[in-house]
Amino acid sequence: MKNILVTGGAGFIGSNFIKYVLSNFDHKVINFDKLTYAGNLENLADIESDERYKFVKGDICEKKEVEKAVEENNIDTIVNFAAESHVDRSILGAKEFINTNVMGTHVLLEVLKEKKLEKYLQVSTDEVYGSLPEDKKELLFTEKTPVTTNSPYSASKASADLLCNAFYHTFNLPILITRCSNNYGPYQFPEKLIPLMIAKTLNGEKLPVYGDGKNVRDWLYVDDHCSAIMEVLNKGRIGEVYNIGGNNEWYNIDIVKLILKKLGKGEDMIQYVKDRPGHDRRYAIDSSKIMNELGWSPKYDFETGIETTVKWYLENESWWRKVMSGEYQKYFESNYANKLI
Ligand code: NAD
Ligand code: TDX
């Protein structure tokens, strides 16, 4: 039995991860989250009374807060999801991305060193590998692909990965890194492509597609990301990076059309808008290392995953309406106002 500090556990992937761990393992989970705009305790309402679960409000940039949570809860393992996670927001302002994603990770690594914890897993992203050419379908990101970053978000995530690597080599700490492709599923904040397009369709609003809509992403259902993280935590070789992907490449425009079809709406709702600056063209993950070494594979095919996701947003309208009110409106206006062509 482990005592796991899950940082950023009130966000999209972190909250799904906590539920995955409580349903499949007998571990204790301390959810350590600052509750930024993306953190929402409603995501965990169905497990909050589980005695193996506890929430602690805290900031990973504040060392004393992290130390206190680790000491008081006998933490032996940290899984770090806490981050500013949206590329468009990093273009509007990078400071919080550097603070949380880089400085916050540094704080966690210092605590790992001082408290001699058993394991630390850094939840990273395929975005640290930059962009793949669209016309060379045989090219995929492997763990050996050089780190090349094109957005402030990816630069901050890559910086954190480099710090993890340095703390592993210099101090011989028990550190693992996972780099996953685009996730989708319940509780994803509706600033990201799939939930944004579902919410806008249900609202009868235009769907803003960046550029020519031909950027490619490799989509993985969130539970498959969670199972991969647990495999790496339990069986991964210390100091290694593991890529996680769905072998499921889609043009953005085809995802948008699929959502419209599932919701019975026409393609006249699509509105092409100005491209995201520095927009990566294609992401595609080679997951053979985690599959061959650890025996992981995704369980959900895209058809099932997207069906479950659309159904969840249809049945949980109050959840997304609430998070899209207030502060969200200001972000939405500043991101999209200058994109109309
Ligand atoms: P999210 O934005 O939904 O959630 C982030 C969570 O971190 C929120 O609960 C927020 O309150 C918390 N947080 C932010 N700053 C904090 C701080 N200083 N201290 C403590 N908590 C803080 O993000 P997500 O989509 O769930 O992503 C989780 C992690 O997975 C991130 O590290 C992200 O880079 C990585 N990732 C995401 C994807 C994806 O497709 N969403 C893919 C690969 C990797
Ligand atoms: O309004 C939009 N219109 C649009 O065309 C939005 C929000 C997005 N897009 C495009 C941009 C991307 O090509 O859709 C694609 C997906 O966009 P996002 O959902 O913002 O994801 P992405 O930029 O690919 O980054 C995601 O994957 C890697 C996550 O947000 C990161 O946290 C993760 O690390």
XYZ file of N, CA and C in Angstrom, residues 77-263:
561
model
N 5.196 8.615 -2.128
C 5.212 8.709 -3.590
C 4.556 10.021 -4.017
N 5.151 10.677 -5.010
C 4.488 11.871 -5.580
C 4.224 11.623 -7.058
N 2.985 11.904 -7.479
C 2.673 11.922 -8.915
C 2.252 13.357 -9.230
N 3.050 14.027 -10.071
C 2.836 15.459 -10.292
C 2.053 15.780 -11.568
N 0.764 16.090 -11.380
C -0.084 16.558 -12.483
C -0.198 18.078 -12.470
N 0.145 18.714 -11.336
C -0.133 20.149 -11.188
C 0.577 20.947 -12.267
N -0.192 21.726 -13.000
C 0.401 22.519 -14.075
C -0.608 23.524 -14.598
N -0.081 24.555 -15.242
C -0.880 25.332 -16.173
C -0.810 24.532 -17.455
N -1.975 24.188 -18.036
C -1.965 23.154 -19.076
C -2.469 23.604 -20.454
N -2.877 24.865 -20.599
C -3.486 25.231 -21.891
C -2.570 26.124 -22.738
N -2.225 25.633 -23.918
C -1.284 26.318 -24.819
C -1.721 27.758 -25.111
N -3.006 27.971 -25.422
C -3.457 29.328 -25.765
C -3.261 30.296 -24.603
N -3.482 29.818 -23.393
C -3.263 30.707 -22.235
C -1.776 31.034 -22.097
N -0.901 30.092 -22.450
C 0.540 30.359 -22.330
C 0.978 31.403 -23.351
N 0.215 31.523 -24.447
C 0.531 32.542 -25.460
C 0.073 33.919 -24.964
N -1.051 33.938 -24.234
C -1.540 35.209 -23.671
C -0.643 35.681 -22.528
N 0.011 34.768 -21.818
C 0.885 35.138 -20.696
C 1.600 33.905 -20.155
N 2.948 33.957 -20.159
C 3.722 32.744 -19.837
C 4.106 32.638 -18.363
N 3.921 33.740 -17.593
C 4.507 33.783 -16.252
C 4.045 32.638 -15.341
N 2.736 32.429 -15.294
C 2.222 31.368 -14.419
C 2.712 29.988 -14.852
N 2.979 29.857 -16.150
C 3.471 28.572 -16.676
C 4.879 28.302 -16.166
N 5.683 29.376 -16.133
C 7.055 29.214 -15.630
C 6.994 28.952 -14.120
N 6.132 29.706 -13.431
C 6.027 29.546 -11.973
C 5.650 28.129 -11.609
N 4.469 27.707 -12.051
C 3.978 26.403 -11.605
C 4.744 25.248 -12.251
N 4.876 25.310 -13.579
C 5.409 24.130 -14.274
C 6.905 23.924 -14.032
N 7.647 25.031 -13.904
C 9.098 24.903 -13.701
C 9.455 25.031 -12.221
N 9.106 26.194 -11.636
C 9.498 26.428 -10.239
C 8.796 25.434 -9.308
N 7.542 25.166 -9.598
C 6.775 24.218 -8.764
C 7.377 22.822 -8.821
N 7.764 22.393 -10.011
C 8.403 21.069 -10.145
C 9.714 21.051 -9.358
N 10.454 22.156 -9.412
C 11.710 22.220 -8.653
C 11.453 22.031 -7.157
N 10.407 22.686 -6.656
C 10.073 22.532 -5.231
C 9.799 21.057 -4.910
N 9.029 20.409 -5.750
C 8.688 19.000 -5.493
C 9.951 18.126 -5.497
N 10.870 18.433 -6.405
C 12.110 17.643 -6.484
C 12.976 17.851 -5.235
N 12.985 19.088 -4.726
C 13.744 19.355 -3.486
C 13.140 18.565 -2.325
N 11.815 18.527 -2.275
C 11.148 17.789 -1.183
C 11.423 16.285 -1.334
N 11.389 15.807 -2.558
C 11.706 14.396 -2.820
C 13.087 14.054 -2.278
N 14.045 14.963 -2.523
C 15.437 14.748 -2.094
C 15.541 14.779 -0.571
N 14.975 15.825 0.014
C 15.126 16.008 1.463
C 14.421 14.925 2.267
N 13.240 14.551 1.807
C 12.434 13.583 2.583
C 12.725 12.143 2.175
N 13.624 11.986 1.209
C 14.005 10.633 0.743
C 12.781 9.771 0.424
N 11.922 10.311 -0.403
C 10.701 9.578 -0.761
C 11.048 8.400 -1.683
N 10.081 7.469 -1.806
C 10.361 6.234 -2.568
C 10.289 6.433 -4.072
N 9.349 7.281 -4.530
C 9.203 7.454 -5.972
C 8.556 8.793 -6.328
N 8.942 9.289 -7.502
C 8.368 10.531 -8.034
C 8.077 10.319 -9.515
N 6.841 10.612 -9.914
C 6.508 10.510 -11.348
C 6.068 11.869 -11.874
N 6.748 12.324 -12.904
C 6.440 13.608 -13.543
C 5.539 13.352 -14.746
N 4.322 13.920 -14.701
C 3.386 13.743 -15.814
C 3.705 14.814 -16.859
N 4.373 14.382 -17.924
C 4.752 15.338 -18.965
C 3.909 15.113 -20.223
N 4.366 15.626 -21.320
C 3.524 15.673 -22.523
C 4.336 15.448 -23.802
N 3.657 14.983 -24.843
C 4.330 14.810 -26.142
C 4.706 16.154 -26.758
N 4.129 17.259 -26.229
C 4.427 18.574 -26.821
C 5.898 18.947 -26.673
N 6.626 18.289 -25.761
C 8.050 18.628 -25.592
C 8.871 18.195 -26.808
N 8.304 17.356 -27.680
C 9.031 16.901 -28.868
C 8.813 17.813 -30.075
N 8.053 18.890 -29.906
C 7.828 19.803 -31.024
C 6.803 19.264 -31.989
N 7.070 19.392 -33.296
C 6.054 19.066 -34.303
C 6.611 18.101 -35.342
N 5.739 17.211 -35.835
C 6.141 16.261 -36.878
C 5.629 16.745 -38.236
N 6.351 16.384 -39.326
C 5.841 16.763 -40.648
C 4.573 15.975 -40.971
N 3.639 16.651 -41.637
C 2.342 16.039 -41.929
C 2.461 14.957 -43.012
N 3.451 15.156 -43.917
C 3.531 14.252 -45.071
C 4.413 13.031 -44.826
N 4.985 12.900 -43.612
C 5.825 11.707 -43.352
C 5.187 10.902 -42.242
N 4.139 10.178 -42.608
C 3.319 9.477 -41.620
C 4.105 8.433 -40.830
N 5.240 7.998 -41.409
C 6.029 6.969 -40.720
C 6.796 7.554 -39.532
N 6.944 8.879 -39.489
C 7.686 9.506 -38.382
C 6.797 9.662 -37.159
N 7.271 9.144 -36.027
C 6.533 9.250 -34.757
C 7.494 9.753 -33.683
N 6.965 10.328 -32.614
C 7.818 10.711 -31.486
C 8.225 9.445 -30.723
N 9.532 9.237 -30.553
C 9.988 8.178 -29.646
C 10.628 8.881 -28.447
N 11.036 8.113 -27.453
C 11.675 8.699 -26.275
C 13.024 9.320 -26.634
N 13.547 8.955 -27.823
C 14.860 9.486 -28.244
C 14.719 10.743 -29.119
N 13.505 11.093 -29.493
C 13.293 12.319 -30.286
C 13.803 13.516 -29.476
N 14.611 14.389 -30.101
C 15.124 15.541 -29.341
C 13.999 16.453 -28.854
N 14.209 17.030 -27.683
C 13.232 17.985 -27.141
C 13.340 19.286 -27.933
N 12.203 19.718 -28.499
C 12.146 20.945 -29.311
C 10.832 21.628 -28.964
N 10.867 22.804 -28.386
C 9.595 23.359 -27.907
C 9.197 24.600 -28.683
N 7.900 24.699 -28.973
C 7.404 25.801 -29.804
C 6.421 26.720 -29.105
N 5.924 26.357 -27.939
C 5.016 27.255 -27.215
C 5.582 27.474 -25.814
N 5.199 28.583 -25.168
C 5.649 28.764 -23.780
C 5.229 27.579 -22.904
N 4.034 27.020 -23.170
C 3.593 25.848 -22.402
C 4.579 24.695 -22.559
N 4.887 24.335 -23.814
C 5.757 23.170 -24.004
C 7.158 23.445 -23.477
N 7.613 24.715 -23.591
C 8.938 25.050 -23.052
C 8.961 24.866 -21.539
N 7.850 25.226 -20.882
C 7.813 25.077 -19.415
C 7.773 23.600 -19.023
N 7.037 22.785 -19.778
C 6.974 21.348 -19.467
C 8.340 20.686 -19.742
N 8.986 21.098 -20.832
C 10.290 20.519 -21.160
C 11.326 20.914 -20.109
N 11.253 22.164 -19.624
C 12.189 22.607 -18.588
C 12.037 21.748 -17.343
N 10.790 21.450 -16.999
C 10.539 20.604 -15.821
C 11.128 19.206 -16.047
N 10.963 18.674 -17.254
C 11.523 17.346 -17.561
C 13.047 17.355 -17.418
N 13.672 18.433 -17.886
C 15.133 18.516 -17.809
C 15.585 18.577 -16.354
N 14.816 19.302 -15.526
C 15.146 19.343 -14.092
C 15.031 17.943 -13.482
N 13.980 17.211 -13.862
C 13.796 15.848 -13.345
C 14.988 14.979 -13.725
N 15.390 15.105 -14.985
C 16.525 14.326 -15.466
C 17.797 14.674 -14.682
N 17.999 15.975 -14.438
C 19.183 16.424 -13.702
C 19.163 15.913 -12.259
N 17.998 15.946 -11.624
C 17.907 15.481 -10.227
C 18.084 13.960 -10.144
N 17.695 13.272 -11.189
C 17.925 11.823 -11.224
C 19.429 11.545 -11.332
N 20.084 12.196 -12.302
C 21.503 11.903 -12.537
C 22.399 12.409 -11.421
N 22.131 13.621 -10.943
C 23.033 14.222 -9.951
C 22.835 13.630 -8.561
N 21.565 13.438 -8.193
C 21.296 13.029 -6.800
C 20.797 11.588 -6.699
N 20.745 10.915 -7.849
C 20.326 9.515 -7.860
C 18.938 9.333 -7.237
N 18.016 10.193 -7.623
C 16.671 10.137 -7.040
C 15.750 9.240 -7.884
N 14.740 8.642 -7.250
C 13.853 7.687 -7.943
C 12.780 8.377 -8.786
N 13.206 8.873 -9.942
C 12.323 9.715 -10.773
C 11.954 9.016 -12.081
N 10.688 9.140 -12.462
C 10.182 8.617 -13.737
C 9.461 9.748 -14.466
N 9.478 9.705 -15.799
C 8.753 10.718 -16.583
C 7.848 10.005 -17.593
N 6.595 10.474 -17.691
C 5.725 9.965 -18.754
C 5.399 11.130 -19.701
N 5.312 10.820 -20.988
C 4.953 11.848 -21.974
C 3.784 11.328 -22.806
N 2.630 11.900 -22.553
C 1.403 11.395 -23.169
C 0.901 12.334 -24.270
N 0.137 11.758 -25.168
C -0.501 12.531 -26.237
C -1.786 13.189 -25.708
N -2.555 13.808 -26.592
C -3.776 14.531 -26.187
C -4.798 13.609 -25.541
N -5.252 13.988 -24.366
C -6.284 13.227 -23.651
C -7.664 13.807 -23.940
N -8.681 12.969 -23.814
C -10.071 13.444 -23.845
C -10.868 12.554 -22.907
N -12.038 13.065 -22.479
C -12.881 12.285 -21.575
C -13.658 13.207 -20.649
N -14.385 12.625 -19.679
C -15.178 13.422 -18.742
C -14.317 14.372 -17.909
N -14.880 15.495 -17.537
C -14.259 16.497 -16.662
C -13.135 17.288 -17.312
N -13.001 17.238 -18.656
C -11.970 18.080 -19.275
C -12.488 19.503 -19.382
N -11.657 20.446 -19.008
C -12.074 21.847 -18.983
C -12.397 22.320 -20.407
N -13.539 22.988 -20.601
C -13.986 23.310 -21.960
C -13.261 24.466 -22.630
N -11.952 24.545 -22.402
C -11.068 25.422 -23.187
C -10.334 24.553 -24.212
N -10.280 23.228 -23.980
C -9.562 22.299 -24.857
C -10.494 21.870 -25.996
N -9.906 21.422 -27.114
C -10.675 21.236 -28.351
C -11.982 20.449 -28.187
N -11.919 19.218 -27.680
C -13.117 18.369 -27.713
C -14.250 18.909 -26.827
N -14.002 19.204 -25.536
C -15.121 19.726 -24.739
C -15.593 21.103 -25.186
N -14.666 21.922 -25.725
C -15.077 23.246 -26.214
C -16.061 23.089 -27.376
N -15.746 22.179 -28.285
C -16.608 21.998 -29.458
C -17.959 21.380 -29.061
N -17.945 20.492 -28.085
C -19.226 19.921 -27.625
C -20.083 21.032 -27.007
N -19.475 21.812 -26.107
C -20.232 22.857 -25.410
C -20.773 23.892 -26.397
N -19.947 24.283 -27.362
C -20.385 25.301 -28.328
C -21.506 24.765 -29.213
N -21.410 23.499 -29.595
C -22.488 22.917 -30.408
C -23.791 22.939 -29.608
N -23.708 22.531 -28.345
C -24.925 22.485 -27.527
C -25.488 23.891 -27.284
N -24.610 24.900 -27.322
C -25.046 26.289 -27.140
C -25.526 26.925 -28.437
N -25.357 26.204 -29.555
C -25.749 26.758 -30.851
C -24.808 27.850 -31.324
N -23.531 27.818 -30.845
C -22.554 28.839 -31.257
C -21.631 28.300 -32.337
N -20.961 29.206 -33.033
C -19.996 28.809 -34.071
C -18.814 28.073 -33.436
N -18.228 27.125 -34.184
C -17.098 26.336 -33.672
C -15.788 26.862 -34.271
N -14.921 27.486 -33.450
C -13.708 28.128 -33.985
C -12.581 27.125 -34.286
N -12.356 26.880 -35.565
C -11.285 25.957 -35.972
C -10.074 26.788 -36.402
N -8.924 26.522 -35.785
C -7.724 27.311 -36.078
C -7.136 26.946 -37.445
N -6.717 27.983 -38.187
C -5.996 27.768 -39.443
C -6.834 26.989 -40.448
N -6.198 25.958 -41.061
C -6.929 25.167 -42.067
C -7.578 23.918 -41.471
N -7.451 23.744 -40.147
C -8.088 22.596 -39.497
C -7.355 21.289 -39.740
N -6.177 21.374 -40.393
C -5.476 20.142 -40.776
C -4.334 19.791 -39.813
N -4.301 20.431 -38.645
C -3.316 20.006 -37.637
C -3.755 18.641 -37.114
N -2.787 17.821 -36.776
C -3.078 16.437 -36.375
C -2.716 16.221 -34.911
N -3.615 15.573 -34.186
C -3.352 15.193 -32.797
C -3.649 13.706 -32.629
N -2.986 13.086 -31.642
C -3.105 11.646 -31.388
C -3.898 11.499 -30.083
N -5.172 11.097 -30.183
C -6.086 11.180 -29.034
C -6.140 9.896 -28.216
N -6.083 10.055 -26.891
C -6.126 8.908 -25.970
C -7.188 9.163 -24.903
N -8.009 8.148 -24.640
C -9.025 8.291 -23.592
C -8.331 8.383 -22.230
N -8.832 9.284 -21.380
C -8.119 9.622 -20.140
C -7.840 8.408 -19.245
N -8.749 7.438 -19.177
C -8.511 6.267 -18.323
C -7.297 5.462 -18.784
N -7.057 5.477 -20.101
C -5.889 4.762 -20.623
C -4.601 5.467 -20.204
N -4.645 6.793 -20.116
C -3.479 7.526 -19.599
C -3.252 7.140 -18.128
N -4.345 7.067 -17.368
C -4.237 6.739 -15.937
C -3.641 5.344 -15.743
N -4.103 4.371 -16.535
C -3.584 3.008 -16.371
C -2.101 2.966 -16.744
N -1.718 3.748 -17.754
C -0.307 3.771 -18.159
C 0.566 4.352 -17.042
N 0.082 5.406 -16.407
C 0.863 6.027 -15.319
C 1.076 5.011 -14.189
N 0.046 4.250 -13.859
C 0.193 3.251 -12.783
C 1.171 2.144 -13.174
N 1.157 1.753 -14.446
C 2.129 0.742 -14.910
C 3.554 1.267 -14.751
N 3.762 2.524 -15.152
C 5.103 3.108 -15.067
C 5.511 3.247 -13.598
N 4.579 3.698 -12.774
C 4.884 3.867 -11.344
C 5.263 2.524 -10.713
N 4.563 1.481 -11.075
C 4.794 0.166 -10.454
C 5.974 -0.589 -11.064
N 6.139 -0.463 -12.395
C 7.118 -1.345 -13.043
C 8.180 -0.622 -13.868
N 8.051 0.696 -14.012
C 8.972 1.441 -14.888
C 10.378 1.463 -14.316
N 11.370 1.547 -15.231
C 12.762 1.631 -14.786
C 13.084 3.066 -14.375
N 13.654 3.203 -13.175
C 13.964 4.530 -12.637
C 14.876 5.297 -13.602
N 14.578 6.594 -13.748
C 15.388 7.455 -14.611
C 14.938 7.448 -16.063
N 13.931 6.621 -16.383
C 13.506 6.485 -17.780
C 12.311 7.384 -18.115
N 12.186 7.655 -19.417
C 11.014 8.344 -19.952
C 10.152 7.300 -20.664
N 8.832 7.362 -20.476
C 7.919 6.472 -21.203
C 6.892 7.296 -21.972
N 6.848 7.100 -23.283
C 5.806 7.730 -24.105
C 4.498 6.961 -23.967
N 3.380 7.691 -24.026
C 2.050 7.060 -23.945
C 1.191 7.669 -25.061
N 0.618 6.817 -25.905
C -0.210 7.356 -26.990
C -1.271 6.378 -27.422
N -2.177 6.868 -28.258
C -3.329 6.054 -28.636
C -3.242 5.464 -30.035
N -2.146 5.774 -30.763
C -2.046 5.334 -32.147
C -3.343 5.732 -32.881
N -3.736 6.975 -32.666
C -5.072 7.410 -33.059
C -5.026 8.853 -33.555
N -4.442 9.019 -34.754
C -4.246 10.373 -35.294
C -5.497 10.880 -36.009
N -5.840 12.129 -35.730
C -7.001 12.767 -36.361
C -6.661 14.197 -36.756
N -7.162 14.606 -37.931
C -7.150 16.039 -38.248
C -8.163 16.709 -37.325
N -7.851 17.918 -36.858
C -8.803 18.641 -35.990
C -10.174 18.765 -36.643
N -10.171 19.099 -37.931
C -11.446 19.347 -38.611
C -12.333 18.089 -38.610
N -11.697 16.924 -38.697
C -12.490 15.685 -38.695
C -13.075 15.394 -37.317
N -12.348 15.791 -36.267
C -12.871 15.638 -34.906
C -14.110 16.532 -34.749
N -13.981 17.763 -35.241
C -15.078 18.729 -35.116
C -16.308 18.225 -35.887
N -16.081 17.707 -37.078
C -17.206 17.183 -37.881
C -17.845 15.976 -37.198
N -17.024 15.141 -36.575
C -17.541 13.955 -35.873
C -18.442 14.370 -34.701
N -18.007 15.400 -33.964
C -18.801 15.881 -32.825
C -20.149 16.429 -33.326
N -20.088 17.211 -34.409
C -21.332 17.770 -34.969
C -22.285 16.645 -35.372
N -21.729 15.605 -35.977
C -22.549 14.480 -36.440
C -23.192 13.775 -35.246
N -22.387 13.563 -34.192
C -22.901 12.863 -33.000
C -24.023 13.664 -32.337
N -23.939 14.997 -32.467
C -24.952 15.838 -31.828
C -26.057 16.252 -32.807
